PDB file of C-alpha atoms and ligand atoms in Angstrom:
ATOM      1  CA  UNK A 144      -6.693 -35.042  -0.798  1.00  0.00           C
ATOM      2  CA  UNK A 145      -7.747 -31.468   0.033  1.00  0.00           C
ATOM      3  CA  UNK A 146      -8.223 -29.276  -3.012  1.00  0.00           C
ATOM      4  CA  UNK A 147      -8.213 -26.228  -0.680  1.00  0.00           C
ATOM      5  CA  UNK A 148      -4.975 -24.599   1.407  1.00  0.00           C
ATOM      6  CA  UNK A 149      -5.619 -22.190   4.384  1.00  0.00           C
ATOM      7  CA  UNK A 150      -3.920 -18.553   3.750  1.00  0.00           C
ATOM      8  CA  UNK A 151      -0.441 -19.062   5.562  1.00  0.00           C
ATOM      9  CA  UNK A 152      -0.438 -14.904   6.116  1.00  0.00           C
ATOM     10  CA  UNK A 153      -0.138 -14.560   9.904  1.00  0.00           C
ATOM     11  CA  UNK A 154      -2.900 -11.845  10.441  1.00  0.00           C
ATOM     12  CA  UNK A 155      -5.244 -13.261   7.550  1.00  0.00           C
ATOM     13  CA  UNK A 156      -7.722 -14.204  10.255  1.00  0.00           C
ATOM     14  CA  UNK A 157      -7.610 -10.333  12.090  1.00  0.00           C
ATOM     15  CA  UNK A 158      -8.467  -8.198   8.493  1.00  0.00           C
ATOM     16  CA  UNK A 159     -12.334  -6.678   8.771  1.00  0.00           C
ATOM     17  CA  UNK A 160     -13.914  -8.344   6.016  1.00  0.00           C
ATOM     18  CA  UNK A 161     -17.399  -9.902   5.177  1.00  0.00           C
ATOM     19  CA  UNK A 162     -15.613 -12.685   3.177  1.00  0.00           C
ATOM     20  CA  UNK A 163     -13.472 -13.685   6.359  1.00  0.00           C
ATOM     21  CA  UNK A 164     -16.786 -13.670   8.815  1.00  0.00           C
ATOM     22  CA  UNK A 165     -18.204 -16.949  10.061  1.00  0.00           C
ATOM     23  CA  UNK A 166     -20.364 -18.713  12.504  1.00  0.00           C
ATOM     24  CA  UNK A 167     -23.985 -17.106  13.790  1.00  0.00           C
ATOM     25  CA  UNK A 168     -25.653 -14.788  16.693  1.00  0.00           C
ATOM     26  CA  UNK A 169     -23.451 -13.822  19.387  1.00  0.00           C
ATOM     27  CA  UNK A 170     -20.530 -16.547  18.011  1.00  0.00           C
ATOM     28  CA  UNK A 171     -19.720 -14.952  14.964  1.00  0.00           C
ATOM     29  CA  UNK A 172     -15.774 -14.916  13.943  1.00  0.00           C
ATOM     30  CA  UNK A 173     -13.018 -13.998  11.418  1.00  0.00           C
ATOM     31  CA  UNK A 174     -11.389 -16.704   9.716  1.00  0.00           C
ATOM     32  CA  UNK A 175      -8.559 -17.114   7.605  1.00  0.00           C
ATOM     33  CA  UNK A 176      -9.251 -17.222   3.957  1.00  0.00           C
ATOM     34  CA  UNK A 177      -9.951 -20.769   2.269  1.00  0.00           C
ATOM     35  CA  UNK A 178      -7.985 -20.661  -1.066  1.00  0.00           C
ATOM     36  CA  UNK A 179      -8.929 -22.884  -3.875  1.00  0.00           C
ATOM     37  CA  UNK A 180      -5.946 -24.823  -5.555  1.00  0.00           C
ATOM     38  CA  UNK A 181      -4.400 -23.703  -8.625  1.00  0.00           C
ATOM     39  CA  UNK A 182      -6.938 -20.926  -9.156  1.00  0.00           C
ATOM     40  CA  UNK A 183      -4.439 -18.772 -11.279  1.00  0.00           C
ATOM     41  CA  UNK A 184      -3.522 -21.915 -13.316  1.00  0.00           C
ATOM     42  CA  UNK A 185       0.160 -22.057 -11.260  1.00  0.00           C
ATOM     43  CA  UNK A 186       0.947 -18.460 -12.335  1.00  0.00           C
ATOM     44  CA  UNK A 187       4.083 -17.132  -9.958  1.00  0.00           C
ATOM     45  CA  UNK A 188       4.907 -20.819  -9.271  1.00  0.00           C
ATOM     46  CA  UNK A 189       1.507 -21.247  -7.483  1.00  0.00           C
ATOM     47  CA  UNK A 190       1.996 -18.766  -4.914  1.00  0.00           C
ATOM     48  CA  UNK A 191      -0.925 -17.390  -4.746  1.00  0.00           C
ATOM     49  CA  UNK A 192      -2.276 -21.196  -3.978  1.00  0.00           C
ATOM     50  CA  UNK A 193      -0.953 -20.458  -0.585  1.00  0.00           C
ATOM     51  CA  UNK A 194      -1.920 -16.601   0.133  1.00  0.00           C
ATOM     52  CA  UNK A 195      -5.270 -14.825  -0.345  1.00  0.00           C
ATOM     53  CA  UNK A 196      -3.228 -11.381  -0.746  1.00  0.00           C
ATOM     54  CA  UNK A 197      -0.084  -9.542  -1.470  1.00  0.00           C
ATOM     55  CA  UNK A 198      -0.282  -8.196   2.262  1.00  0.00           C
ATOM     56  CA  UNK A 199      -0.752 -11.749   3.833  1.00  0.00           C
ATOM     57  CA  UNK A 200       2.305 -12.940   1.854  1.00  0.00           C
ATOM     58  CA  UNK A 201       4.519 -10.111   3.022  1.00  0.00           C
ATOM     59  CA  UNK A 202       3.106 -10.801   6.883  1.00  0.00           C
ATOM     60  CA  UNK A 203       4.279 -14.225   5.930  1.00  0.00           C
ATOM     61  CA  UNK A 204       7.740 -13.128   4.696  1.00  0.00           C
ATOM     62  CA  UNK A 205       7.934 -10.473   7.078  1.00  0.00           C
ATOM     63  CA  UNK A 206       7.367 -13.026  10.215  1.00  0.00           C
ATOM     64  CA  UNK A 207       9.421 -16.470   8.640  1.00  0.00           C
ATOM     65  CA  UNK A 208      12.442 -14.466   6.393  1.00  0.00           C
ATOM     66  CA  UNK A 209      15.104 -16.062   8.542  1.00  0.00           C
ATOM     67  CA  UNK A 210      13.866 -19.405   7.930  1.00  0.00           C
ATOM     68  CA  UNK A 211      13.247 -18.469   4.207  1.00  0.00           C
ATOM     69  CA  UNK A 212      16.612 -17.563   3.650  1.00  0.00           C
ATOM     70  CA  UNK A 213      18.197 -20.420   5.187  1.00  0.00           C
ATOM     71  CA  UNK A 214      16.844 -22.416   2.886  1.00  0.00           C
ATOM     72  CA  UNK A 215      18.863 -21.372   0.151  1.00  0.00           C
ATOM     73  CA  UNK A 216      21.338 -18.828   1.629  1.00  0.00           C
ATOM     74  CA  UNK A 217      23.533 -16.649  -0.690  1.00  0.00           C
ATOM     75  CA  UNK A 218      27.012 -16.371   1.221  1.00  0.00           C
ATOM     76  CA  UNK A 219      28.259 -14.637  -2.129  1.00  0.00           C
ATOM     77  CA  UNK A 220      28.251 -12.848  -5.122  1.00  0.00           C
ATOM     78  CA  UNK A 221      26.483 -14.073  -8.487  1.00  0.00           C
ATOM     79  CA  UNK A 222      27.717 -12.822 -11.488  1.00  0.00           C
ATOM     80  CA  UNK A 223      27.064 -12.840 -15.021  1.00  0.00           C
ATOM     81  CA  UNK A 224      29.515 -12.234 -17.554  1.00  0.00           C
ATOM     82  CA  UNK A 225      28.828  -9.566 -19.871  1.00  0.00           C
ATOM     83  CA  UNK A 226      29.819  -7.083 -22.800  1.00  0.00           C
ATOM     84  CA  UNK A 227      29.317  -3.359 -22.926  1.00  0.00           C
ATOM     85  CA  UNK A 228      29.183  -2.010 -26.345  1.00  0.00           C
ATOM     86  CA  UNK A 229      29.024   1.784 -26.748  1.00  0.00           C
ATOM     87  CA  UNK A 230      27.647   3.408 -29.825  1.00  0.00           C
ATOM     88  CA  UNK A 231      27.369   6.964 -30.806  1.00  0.00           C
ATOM     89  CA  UNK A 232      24.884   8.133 -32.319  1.00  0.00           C
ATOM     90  CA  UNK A 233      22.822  11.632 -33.622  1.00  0.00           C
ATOM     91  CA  UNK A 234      20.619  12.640 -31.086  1.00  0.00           C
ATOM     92  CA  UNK A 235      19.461  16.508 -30.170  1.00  0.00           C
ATOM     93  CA  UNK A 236      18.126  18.472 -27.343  1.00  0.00           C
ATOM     94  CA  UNK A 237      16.296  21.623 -26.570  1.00  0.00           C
ATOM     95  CA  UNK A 238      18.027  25.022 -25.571  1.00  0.00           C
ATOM     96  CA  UNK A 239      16.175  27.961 -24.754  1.00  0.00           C
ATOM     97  CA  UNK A 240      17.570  30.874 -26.147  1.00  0.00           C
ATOM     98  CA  UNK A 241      15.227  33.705 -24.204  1.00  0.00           C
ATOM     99  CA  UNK A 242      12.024  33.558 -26.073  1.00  0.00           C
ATOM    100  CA  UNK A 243      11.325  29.707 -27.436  1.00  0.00           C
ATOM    101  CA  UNK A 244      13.104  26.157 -27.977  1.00  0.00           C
ATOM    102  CA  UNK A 245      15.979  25.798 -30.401  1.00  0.00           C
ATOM    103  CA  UNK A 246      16.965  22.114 -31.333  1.00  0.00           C
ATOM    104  CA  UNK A 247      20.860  21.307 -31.126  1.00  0.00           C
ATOM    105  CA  UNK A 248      22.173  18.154 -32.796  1.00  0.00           C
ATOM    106  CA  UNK A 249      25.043  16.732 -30.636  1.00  0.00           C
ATOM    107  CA  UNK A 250      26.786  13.415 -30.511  1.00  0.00           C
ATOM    108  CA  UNK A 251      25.680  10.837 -28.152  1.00  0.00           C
ATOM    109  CA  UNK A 252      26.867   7.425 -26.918  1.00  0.00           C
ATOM    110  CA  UNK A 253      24.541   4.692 -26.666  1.00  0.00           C
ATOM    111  CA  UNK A 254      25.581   1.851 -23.997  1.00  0.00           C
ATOM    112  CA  UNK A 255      24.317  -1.387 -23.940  1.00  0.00           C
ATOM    113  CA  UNK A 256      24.635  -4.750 -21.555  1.00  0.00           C
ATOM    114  CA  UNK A 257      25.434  -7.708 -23.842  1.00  0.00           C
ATOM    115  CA  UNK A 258      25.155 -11.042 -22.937  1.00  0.00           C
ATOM    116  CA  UNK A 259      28.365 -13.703 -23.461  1.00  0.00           C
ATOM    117  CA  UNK A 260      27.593 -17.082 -24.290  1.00  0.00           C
ATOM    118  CA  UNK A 261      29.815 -18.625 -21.883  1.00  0.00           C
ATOM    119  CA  UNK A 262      28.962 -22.191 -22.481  1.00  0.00           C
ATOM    120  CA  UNK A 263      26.927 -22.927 -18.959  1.00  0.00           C
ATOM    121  CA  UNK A 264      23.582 -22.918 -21.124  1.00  0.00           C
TER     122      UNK A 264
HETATM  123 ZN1   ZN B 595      -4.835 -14.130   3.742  1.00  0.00          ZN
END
């Protein structure tokens, strides 16, 4: 069992960097980046066990997104059910009358998402 995975970016193995150089004298080549398993401990769902970079995973996405999304395709709208409460409260704000700042209380509202228990966990 391999403890290593190969960066699946598509132009890993074309990016000018000492780290991706290999072989000696007049054979010398880039190669695509060896990644060591679990190196961020499975943070992101071990993503980064498959991609040495943020740009090699978006060449990834970028070249396979049709075949991404067909794996789990959304052919409609999620929702969530919520509750808006609206609150008012004192606030103020800062009118310039000509020479400096003056601060005006006024009344404002205050909205916030709620969430509804709606027995689905
Ligand atoms: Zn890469």
């Amino acid at each position: 069992m391999s403890n290593y995975n190969w960066c699946h970016g598509t132009n890993c193995h074309t990016n000018h960097t000492q780290s991706r150089v290999r072989g000696s004298g007049d054979n010398k080549v880039l190669r695509t980046i060896k990644i060591k398993q679990g190196r961020y401990n499975g943070y992101q769902n071990g993503i980064w066990d498959y991609f040495c970079n943020q740009s090699c995973l978006f060449d990834y996405i970028r070249t396979h997104i049709q075949s991404i999304v067909a794996i789990a395709p959304r052919r409609k709208a999620l929702e969530t059910p919520i509750k808006i409460e609206k609150e008012k409260y004192e606030s103020h704000r800062y009118r310039h009358n000509g020479t400096d700042y003056q601060r005006v209380p006024y009344q404002a509202t205050r909205t916030t998402i709620k969430r509804v228990d709606n027995g689905n966990g």
